CSV table of C-alpha atoms in Angstrom, one decimal:
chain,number,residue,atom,x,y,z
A,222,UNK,CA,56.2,25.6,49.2
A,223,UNK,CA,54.0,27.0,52.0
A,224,UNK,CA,51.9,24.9,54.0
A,225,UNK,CA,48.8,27.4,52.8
A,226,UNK,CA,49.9,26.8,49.0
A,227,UNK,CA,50.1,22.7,49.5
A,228,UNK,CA,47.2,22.3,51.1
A,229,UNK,CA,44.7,23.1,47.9
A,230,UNK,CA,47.0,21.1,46.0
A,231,UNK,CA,46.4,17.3,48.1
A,232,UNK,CA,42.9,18.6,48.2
A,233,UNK,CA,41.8,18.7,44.0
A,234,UNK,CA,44.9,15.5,43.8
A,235,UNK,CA,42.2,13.8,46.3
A,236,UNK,CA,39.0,14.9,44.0
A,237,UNK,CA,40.7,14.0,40.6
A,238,UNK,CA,41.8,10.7,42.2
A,239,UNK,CA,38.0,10.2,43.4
A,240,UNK,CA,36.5,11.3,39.8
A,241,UNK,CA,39.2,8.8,37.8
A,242,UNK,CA,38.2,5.9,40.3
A,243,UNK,CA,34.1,6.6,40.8
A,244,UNK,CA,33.5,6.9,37.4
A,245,UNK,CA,34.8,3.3,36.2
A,246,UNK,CA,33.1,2.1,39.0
A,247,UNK,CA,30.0,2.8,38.9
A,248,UNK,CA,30.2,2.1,35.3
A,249,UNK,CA,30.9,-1.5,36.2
A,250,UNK,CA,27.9,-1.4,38.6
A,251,UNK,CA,25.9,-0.1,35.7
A,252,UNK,CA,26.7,-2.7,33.4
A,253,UNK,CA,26.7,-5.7,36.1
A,254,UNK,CA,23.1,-4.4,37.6
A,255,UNK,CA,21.5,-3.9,33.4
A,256,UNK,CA,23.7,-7.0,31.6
A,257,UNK,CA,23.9,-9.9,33.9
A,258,UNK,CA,20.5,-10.4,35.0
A,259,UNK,CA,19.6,-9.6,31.5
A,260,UNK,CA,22.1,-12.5,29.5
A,261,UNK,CA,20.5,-14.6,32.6
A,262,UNK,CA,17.2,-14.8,31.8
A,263,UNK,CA,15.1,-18.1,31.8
A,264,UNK,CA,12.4,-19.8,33.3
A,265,UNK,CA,13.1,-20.5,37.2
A,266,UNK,CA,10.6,-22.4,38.9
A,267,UNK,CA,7.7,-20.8,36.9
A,268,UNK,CA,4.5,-21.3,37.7
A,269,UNK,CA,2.8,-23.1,35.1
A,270,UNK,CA,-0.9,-25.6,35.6
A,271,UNK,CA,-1.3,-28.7,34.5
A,272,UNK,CA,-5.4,-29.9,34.2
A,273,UNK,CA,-7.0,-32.9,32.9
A,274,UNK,CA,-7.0,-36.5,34.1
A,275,UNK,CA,-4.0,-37.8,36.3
A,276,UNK,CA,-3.2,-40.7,33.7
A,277,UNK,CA,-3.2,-38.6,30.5
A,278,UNK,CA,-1.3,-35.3,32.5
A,279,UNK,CA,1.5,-37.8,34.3
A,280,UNK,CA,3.1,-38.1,31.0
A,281,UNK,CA,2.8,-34.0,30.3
A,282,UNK,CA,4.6,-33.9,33.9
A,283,UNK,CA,7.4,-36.0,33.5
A,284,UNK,CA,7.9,-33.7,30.1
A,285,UNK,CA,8.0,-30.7,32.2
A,286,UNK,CA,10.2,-31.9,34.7
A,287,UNK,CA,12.9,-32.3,31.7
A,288,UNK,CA,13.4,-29.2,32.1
A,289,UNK,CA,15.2,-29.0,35.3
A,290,UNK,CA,14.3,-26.0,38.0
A,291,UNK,CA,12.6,-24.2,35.2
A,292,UNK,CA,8.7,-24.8,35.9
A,293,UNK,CA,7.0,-25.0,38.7
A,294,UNK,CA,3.7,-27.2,38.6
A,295,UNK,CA,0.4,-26.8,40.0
A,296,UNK,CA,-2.3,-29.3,39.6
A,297,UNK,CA,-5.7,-28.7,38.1
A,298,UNK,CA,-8.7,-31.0,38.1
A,299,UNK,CA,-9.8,-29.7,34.8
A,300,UNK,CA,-9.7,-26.7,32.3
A,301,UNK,CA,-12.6,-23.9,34.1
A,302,UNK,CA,-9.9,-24.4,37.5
A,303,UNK,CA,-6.9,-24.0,35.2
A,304,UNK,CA,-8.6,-20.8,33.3
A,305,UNK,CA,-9.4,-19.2,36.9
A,306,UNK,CA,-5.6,-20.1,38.1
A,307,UNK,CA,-4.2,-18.2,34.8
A,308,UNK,CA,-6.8,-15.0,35.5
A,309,UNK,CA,-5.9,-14.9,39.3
A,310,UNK,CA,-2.3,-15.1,38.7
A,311,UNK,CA,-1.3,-17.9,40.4
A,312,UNK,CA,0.4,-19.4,37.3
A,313,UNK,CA,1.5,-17.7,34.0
A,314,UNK,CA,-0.3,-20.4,31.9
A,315,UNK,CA,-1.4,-24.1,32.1
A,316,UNK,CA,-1.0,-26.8,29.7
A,317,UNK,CA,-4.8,-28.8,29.6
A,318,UNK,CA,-4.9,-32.1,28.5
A,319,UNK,CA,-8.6,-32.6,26.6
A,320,UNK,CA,-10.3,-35.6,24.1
A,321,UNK,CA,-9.4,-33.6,21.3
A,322,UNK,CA,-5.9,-33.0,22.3
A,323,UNK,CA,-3.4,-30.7,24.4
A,324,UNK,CA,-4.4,-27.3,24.9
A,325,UNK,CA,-1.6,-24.1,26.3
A,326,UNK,CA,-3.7,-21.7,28.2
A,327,UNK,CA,-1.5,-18.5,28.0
A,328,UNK,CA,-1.8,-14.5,29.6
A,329,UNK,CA,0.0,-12.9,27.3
A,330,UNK,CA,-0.5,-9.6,29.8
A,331,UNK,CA,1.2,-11.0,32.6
A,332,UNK,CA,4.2,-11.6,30.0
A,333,UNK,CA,4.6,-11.7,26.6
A,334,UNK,CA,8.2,-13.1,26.8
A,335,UNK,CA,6.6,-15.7,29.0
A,336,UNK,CA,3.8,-16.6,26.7
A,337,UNK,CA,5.8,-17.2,24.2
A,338,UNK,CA,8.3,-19.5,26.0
A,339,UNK,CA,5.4,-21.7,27.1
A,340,UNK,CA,4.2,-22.2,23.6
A,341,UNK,CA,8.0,-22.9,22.4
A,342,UNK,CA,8.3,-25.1,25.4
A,343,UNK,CA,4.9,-27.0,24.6
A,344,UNK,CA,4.7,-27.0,20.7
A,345,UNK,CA,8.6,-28.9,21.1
A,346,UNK,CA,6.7,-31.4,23.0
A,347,UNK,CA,4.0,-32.1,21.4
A,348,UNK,CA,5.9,-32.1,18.0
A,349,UNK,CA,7.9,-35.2,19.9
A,350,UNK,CA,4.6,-37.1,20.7
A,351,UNK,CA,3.1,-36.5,16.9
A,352,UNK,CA,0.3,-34.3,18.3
A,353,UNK,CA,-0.8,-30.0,18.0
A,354,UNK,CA,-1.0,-27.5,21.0
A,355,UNK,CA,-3.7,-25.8,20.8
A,356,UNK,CA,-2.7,-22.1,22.4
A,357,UNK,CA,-5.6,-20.0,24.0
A,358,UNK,CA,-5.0,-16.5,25.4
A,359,UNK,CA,-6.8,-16.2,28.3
A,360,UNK,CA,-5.7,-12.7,29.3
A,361,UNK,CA,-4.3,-11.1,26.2
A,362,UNK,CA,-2.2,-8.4,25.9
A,363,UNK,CA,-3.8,-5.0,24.2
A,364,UNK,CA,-3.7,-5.0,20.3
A,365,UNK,CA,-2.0,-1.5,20.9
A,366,UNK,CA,0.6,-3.1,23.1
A,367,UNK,CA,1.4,-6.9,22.3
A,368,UNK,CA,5.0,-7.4,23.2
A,369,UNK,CA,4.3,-4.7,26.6
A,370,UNK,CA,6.9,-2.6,24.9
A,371,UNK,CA,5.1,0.7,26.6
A,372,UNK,CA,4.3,-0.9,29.2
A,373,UNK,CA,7.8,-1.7,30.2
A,374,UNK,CA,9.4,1.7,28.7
A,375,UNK,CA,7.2,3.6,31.3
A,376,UNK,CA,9.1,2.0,34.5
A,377,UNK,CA,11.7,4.5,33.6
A,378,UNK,CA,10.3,7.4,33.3
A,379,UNK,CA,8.2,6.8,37.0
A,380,UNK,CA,11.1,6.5,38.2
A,381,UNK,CA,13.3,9.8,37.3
A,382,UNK,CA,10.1,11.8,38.1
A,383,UNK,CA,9.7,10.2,41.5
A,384,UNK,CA,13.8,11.3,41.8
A,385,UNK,CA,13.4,14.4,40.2
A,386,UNK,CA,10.5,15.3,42.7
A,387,UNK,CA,11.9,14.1,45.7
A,388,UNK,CA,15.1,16.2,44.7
A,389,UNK,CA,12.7,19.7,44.1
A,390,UNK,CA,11.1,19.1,47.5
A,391,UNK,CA,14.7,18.9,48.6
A,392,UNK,CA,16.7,21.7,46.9
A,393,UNK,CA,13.8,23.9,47.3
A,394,UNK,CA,13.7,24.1,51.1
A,395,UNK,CA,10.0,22.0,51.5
A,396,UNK,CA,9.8,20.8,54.9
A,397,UNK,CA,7.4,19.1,57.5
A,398,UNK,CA,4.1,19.5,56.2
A,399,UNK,CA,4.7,21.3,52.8
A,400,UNK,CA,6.8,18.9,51.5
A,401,UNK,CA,4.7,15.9,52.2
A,402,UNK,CA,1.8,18.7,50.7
A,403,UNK,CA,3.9,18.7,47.8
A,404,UNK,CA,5.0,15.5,47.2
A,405,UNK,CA,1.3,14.1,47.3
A,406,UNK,CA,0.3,16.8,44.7
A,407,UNK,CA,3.2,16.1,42.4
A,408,UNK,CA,2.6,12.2,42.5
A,409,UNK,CA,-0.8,12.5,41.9
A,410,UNK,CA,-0.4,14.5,38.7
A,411,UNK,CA,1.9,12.8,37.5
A,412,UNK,CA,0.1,9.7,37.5
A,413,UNK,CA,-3.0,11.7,36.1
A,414,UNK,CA,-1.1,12.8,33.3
A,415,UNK,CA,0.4,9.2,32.9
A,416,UNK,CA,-3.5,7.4,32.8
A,417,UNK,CA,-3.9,10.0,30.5
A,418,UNK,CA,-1.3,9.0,27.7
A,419,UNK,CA,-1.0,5.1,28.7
A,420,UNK,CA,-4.4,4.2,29.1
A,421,UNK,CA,-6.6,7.6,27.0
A,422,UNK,CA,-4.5,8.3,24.6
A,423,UNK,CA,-2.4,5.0,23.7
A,424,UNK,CA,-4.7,2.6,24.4
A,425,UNK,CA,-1.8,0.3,26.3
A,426,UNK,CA,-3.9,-0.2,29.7
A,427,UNK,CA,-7.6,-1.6,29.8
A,428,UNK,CA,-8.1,-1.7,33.6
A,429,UNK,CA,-10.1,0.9,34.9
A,430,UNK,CA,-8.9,4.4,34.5
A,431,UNK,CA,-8.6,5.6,38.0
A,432,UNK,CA,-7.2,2.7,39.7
A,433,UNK,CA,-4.4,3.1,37.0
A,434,UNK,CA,-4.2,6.7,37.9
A,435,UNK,CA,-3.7,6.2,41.9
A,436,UNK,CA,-1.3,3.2,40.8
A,437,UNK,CA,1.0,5.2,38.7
A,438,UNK,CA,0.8,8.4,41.5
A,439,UNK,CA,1.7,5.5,44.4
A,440,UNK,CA,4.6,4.3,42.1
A,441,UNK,CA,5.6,7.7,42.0
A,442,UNK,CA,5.1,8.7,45.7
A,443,UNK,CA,7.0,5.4,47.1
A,444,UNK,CA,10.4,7.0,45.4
A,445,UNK,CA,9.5,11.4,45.6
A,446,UNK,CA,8.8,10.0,49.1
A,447,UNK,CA,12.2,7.9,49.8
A,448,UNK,CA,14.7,10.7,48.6
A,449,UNK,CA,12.9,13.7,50.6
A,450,UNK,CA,13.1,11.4,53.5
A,451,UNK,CA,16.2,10.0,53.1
A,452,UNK,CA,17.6,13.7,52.2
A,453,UNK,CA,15.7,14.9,55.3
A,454,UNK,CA,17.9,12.6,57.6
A,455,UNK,CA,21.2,12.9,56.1
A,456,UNK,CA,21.1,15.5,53.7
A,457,UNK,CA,21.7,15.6,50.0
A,458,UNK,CA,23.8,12.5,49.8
A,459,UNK,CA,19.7,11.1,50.6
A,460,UNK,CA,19.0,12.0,46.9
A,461,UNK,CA,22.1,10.0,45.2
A,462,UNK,CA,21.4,7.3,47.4
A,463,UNK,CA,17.7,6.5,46.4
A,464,UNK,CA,18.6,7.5,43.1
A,465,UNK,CA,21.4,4.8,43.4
A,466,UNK,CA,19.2,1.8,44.7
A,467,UNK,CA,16.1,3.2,41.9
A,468,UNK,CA,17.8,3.5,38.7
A,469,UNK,CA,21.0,0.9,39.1
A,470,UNK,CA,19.0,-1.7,40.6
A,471,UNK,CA,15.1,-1.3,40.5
A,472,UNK,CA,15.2,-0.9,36.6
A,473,UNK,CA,17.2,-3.9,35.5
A,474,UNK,CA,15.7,-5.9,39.0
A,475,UNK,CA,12.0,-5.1,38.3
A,476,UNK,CA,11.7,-8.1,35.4
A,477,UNK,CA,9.0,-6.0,33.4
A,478,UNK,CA,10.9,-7.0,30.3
A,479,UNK,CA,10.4,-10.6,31.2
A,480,UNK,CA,9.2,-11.5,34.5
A,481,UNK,CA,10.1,-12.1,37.9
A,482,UNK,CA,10.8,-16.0,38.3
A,483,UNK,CA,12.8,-15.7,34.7
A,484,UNK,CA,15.3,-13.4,36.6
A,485,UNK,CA,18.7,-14.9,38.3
A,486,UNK,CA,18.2,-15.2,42.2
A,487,UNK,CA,18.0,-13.1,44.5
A,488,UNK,CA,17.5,-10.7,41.6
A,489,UNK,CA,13.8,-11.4,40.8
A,490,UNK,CA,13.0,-11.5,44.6
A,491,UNK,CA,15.0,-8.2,45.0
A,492,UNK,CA,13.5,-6.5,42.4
A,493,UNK,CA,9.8,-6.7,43.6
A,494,UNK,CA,11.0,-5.6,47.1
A,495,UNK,CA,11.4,-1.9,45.0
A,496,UNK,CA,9.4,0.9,43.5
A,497,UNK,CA,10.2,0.1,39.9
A,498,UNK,CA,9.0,-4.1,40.0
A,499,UNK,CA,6.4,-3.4,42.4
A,500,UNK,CA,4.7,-0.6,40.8
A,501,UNK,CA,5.1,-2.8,36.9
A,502,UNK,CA,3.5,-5.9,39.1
A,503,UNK,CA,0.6,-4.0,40.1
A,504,UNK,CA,0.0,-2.0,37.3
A,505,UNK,CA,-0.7,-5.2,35.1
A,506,UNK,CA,-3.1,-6.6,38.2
A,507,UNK,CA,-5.1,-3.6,38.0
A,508,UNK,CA,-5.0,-3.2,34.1
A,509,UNK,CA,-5.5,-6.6,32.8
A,510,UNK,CA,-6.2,-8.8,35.8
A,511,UNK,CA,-9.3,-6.9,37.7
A,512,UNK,CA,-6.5,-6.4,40.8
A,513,UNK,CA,-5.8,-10.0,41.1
A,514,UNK,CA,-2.3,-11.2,43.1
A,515,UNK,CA,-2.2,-7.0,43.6
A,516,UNK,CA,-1.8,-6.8,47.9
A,517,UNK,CA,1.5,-7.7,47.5
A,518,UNK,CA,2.7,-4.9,45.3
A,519,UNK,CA,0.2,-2.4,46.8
A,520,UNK,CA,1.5,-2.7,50.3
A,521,UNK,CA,5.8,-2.5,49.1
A,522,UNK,CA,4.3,0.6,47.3
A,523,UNK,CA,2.5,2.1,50.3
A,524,UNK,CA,5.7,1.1,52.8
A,525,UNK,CA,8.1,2.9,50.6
A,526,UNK,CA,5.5,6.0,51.2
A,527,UNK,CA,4.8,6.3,54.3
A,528,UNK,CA,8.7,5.9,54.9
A,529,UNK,CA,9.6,7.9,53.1
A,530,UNK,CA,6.9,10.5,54.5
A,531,UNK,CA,7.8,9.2,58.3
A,532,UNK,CA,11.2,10.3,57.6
A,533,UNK,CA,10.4,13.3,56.2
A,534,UNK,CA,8.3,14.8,58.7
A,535,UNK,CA,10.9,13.2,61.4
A,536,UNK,CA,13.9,15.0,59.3
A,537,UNK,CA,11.8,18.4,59.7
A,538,UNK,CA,11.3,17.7,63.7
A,539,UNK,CA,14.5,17.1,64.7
A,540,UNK,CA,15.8,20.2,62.8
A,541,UNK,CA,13.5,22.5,64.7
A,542,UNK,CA,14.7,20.7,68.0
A,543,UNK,CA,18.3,21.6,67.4
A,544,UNK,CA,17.4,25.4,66.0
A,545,UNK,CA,15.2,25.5,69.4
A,546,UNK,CA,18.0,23.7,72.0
A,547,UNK,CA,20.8,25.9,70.6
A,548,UNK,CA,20.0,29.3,71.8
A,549,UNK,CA,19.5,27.8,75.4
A,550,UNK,CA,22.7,26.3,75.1
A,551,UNK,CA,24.0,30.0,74.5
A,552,UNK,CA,22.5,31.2,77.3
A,553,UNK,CA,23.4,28.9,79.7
A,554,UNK,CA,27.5,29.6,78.4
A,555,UNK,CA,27.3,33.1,77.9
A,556,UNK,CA,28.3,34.7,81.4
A,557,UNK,CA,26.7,36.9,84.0
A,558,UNK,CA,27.3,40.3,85.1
């Protein structure tokens, strides 16, 4: 056999070998990334208020602190602080200790899944000490929308369009200017189009309508913006790489199912470091909490952009300086006379 003839050969060996192995690999990163944190879930060091008289809440605290690493407490010296605490997001509920009894303030819109633990978690105590927990619902989820089923099933879809745009900008040739040009006009029709369904036609978000709108077109910019940029540098292998760190691990990361602090660690802290958890976090401040607890979120969202925009326009820069140094390099090698 020639040397020609064998040389195709080791090369498709190398690419079947690559396909068999890549495949069950990233299958196992699939599953580990969407399943662990998932069968993990629990209360870890929660935020949760306690109000009321030190005497009469001592005894709700040492209840509390039965449950070991899962709640994290925060002191109240009656119900109005505890109410404001729940609205500002500081906690996820408080438990309010009155003359006529125990009383759960809950947010149901910061978490359903959390709402409901708190009032498993409380009704179990107050069954043991022959008394009712009263549950109040300070910030309640929409009627349209109780469990935040469409509020979590839209993290997804964000997310391919912010991939899917930044990998247009990239296949099509945008650079420099035009592709910033276009990313910003994509992102922001997108979340138009988005406040039109979620909050218009569904009825799923209550917050004002264009402050949902530029949310959901940031969301989308901070990824669109992070594969251009990334492609810009290094080239296509940019656009599997954001994808990558999007879907495999700012989905599952992002705890909209849940929340945050009821993810494993580093997960939950992970996960609001990325598009997907920071864009879910700051679309409930805006939609149910009047933008409360939403700097955070905002600024991950606007670093992601302007990135990913940096990089972009940096990625066009340094192309035109190597198109412009190589025809000087020509001339000084090409020789005279």
């Amino acid at each position: 056999m020639s040397t020609a003839s064998a040389t195709p050969t080791r090369g498709h060996n190398r690419r079947l070998i690559a396909v068999v192995v890549l495949v069950p690999v990233l299958a196992t990163l699939a599953l580990w990334a969407f399943a662990w944190p998932a069968a993990r879930t629990a209360p870890r060091d929660l935020p949760l208020g306690v109000a009321g008289p030190t005497a009469a809440t001592a005894q709700v605290e040492r209840q509390l602190a039965r449950h070991k690493g899962a709640f994290e407490i925060h002191r109240y010296a009656d119900e109005a602080a505890a109410r404001d605490a729940v609205e500002d997001r500081t906690v996820y509920g408080a438990v309010v200790v009155t003359a006529q009894g125990p009383e759960l303030l809950t947010a149901s819109a910061a978490s359903p899944t959390v709402a409901q633990l708190l009032q498993q978690a409380t009704a179990e105590q107050a069954a043991a000490a022959g008394t009712e927990m009263k549950t109040v619902d300070v910030v309640a989820a929409p009627a349209t929308d109780p469990r935040g089923a469409a509020l979590t099933a839209s993290v997804l879809p964000l997310a391919l369009a912010g991939i899917i745009a930044g990998a247009a900008v990239t296949v099509l040739g945008l650079r420099g200017i035009r592709a910033a040009v276009a990313l910003f006009g994509a992102a922001a029709l997108v979340g138009v189009i988005a406040a039109s369904l979620a909050h218009s036609w569904l009825g799923v978000l209550t917050g004002d309508w264009w402050t949902e709108a530029g949310t959901l077109s940031l969301s989308t910019l901070a990824v669109s913006a992070a594969v251009a940029g990334l492609a810009a540098l290094v080239g296509p292998a940019g656009i599997a790489g954001v994808a990558f760190l999007v879907m495999f691990l700012g989905n599952p990361f992002s705890g909209a199912a849940s929340a945050p602090r009821m993810l494993p660690e580093p997960v939950g802290t992970i996960g609001q470091w990325l598009p997907p958890g920071a864009g879910t976090t700051l679309l409930r401040s805006v939609s149910f909490f009047d933008g409360a607890a939403a700097t955070g979120p905002a600024l991950t969202l606007t670093w992601w952009a302007v990135l990913g925009l940096g990089a972009v326009l940096l990625g066009d820069a340094l192309r035109t300086r190597t198109r412009a140094s190589k025809p000087v390099a020509e001339r000084e090698l090409t020789p005279v006379g």
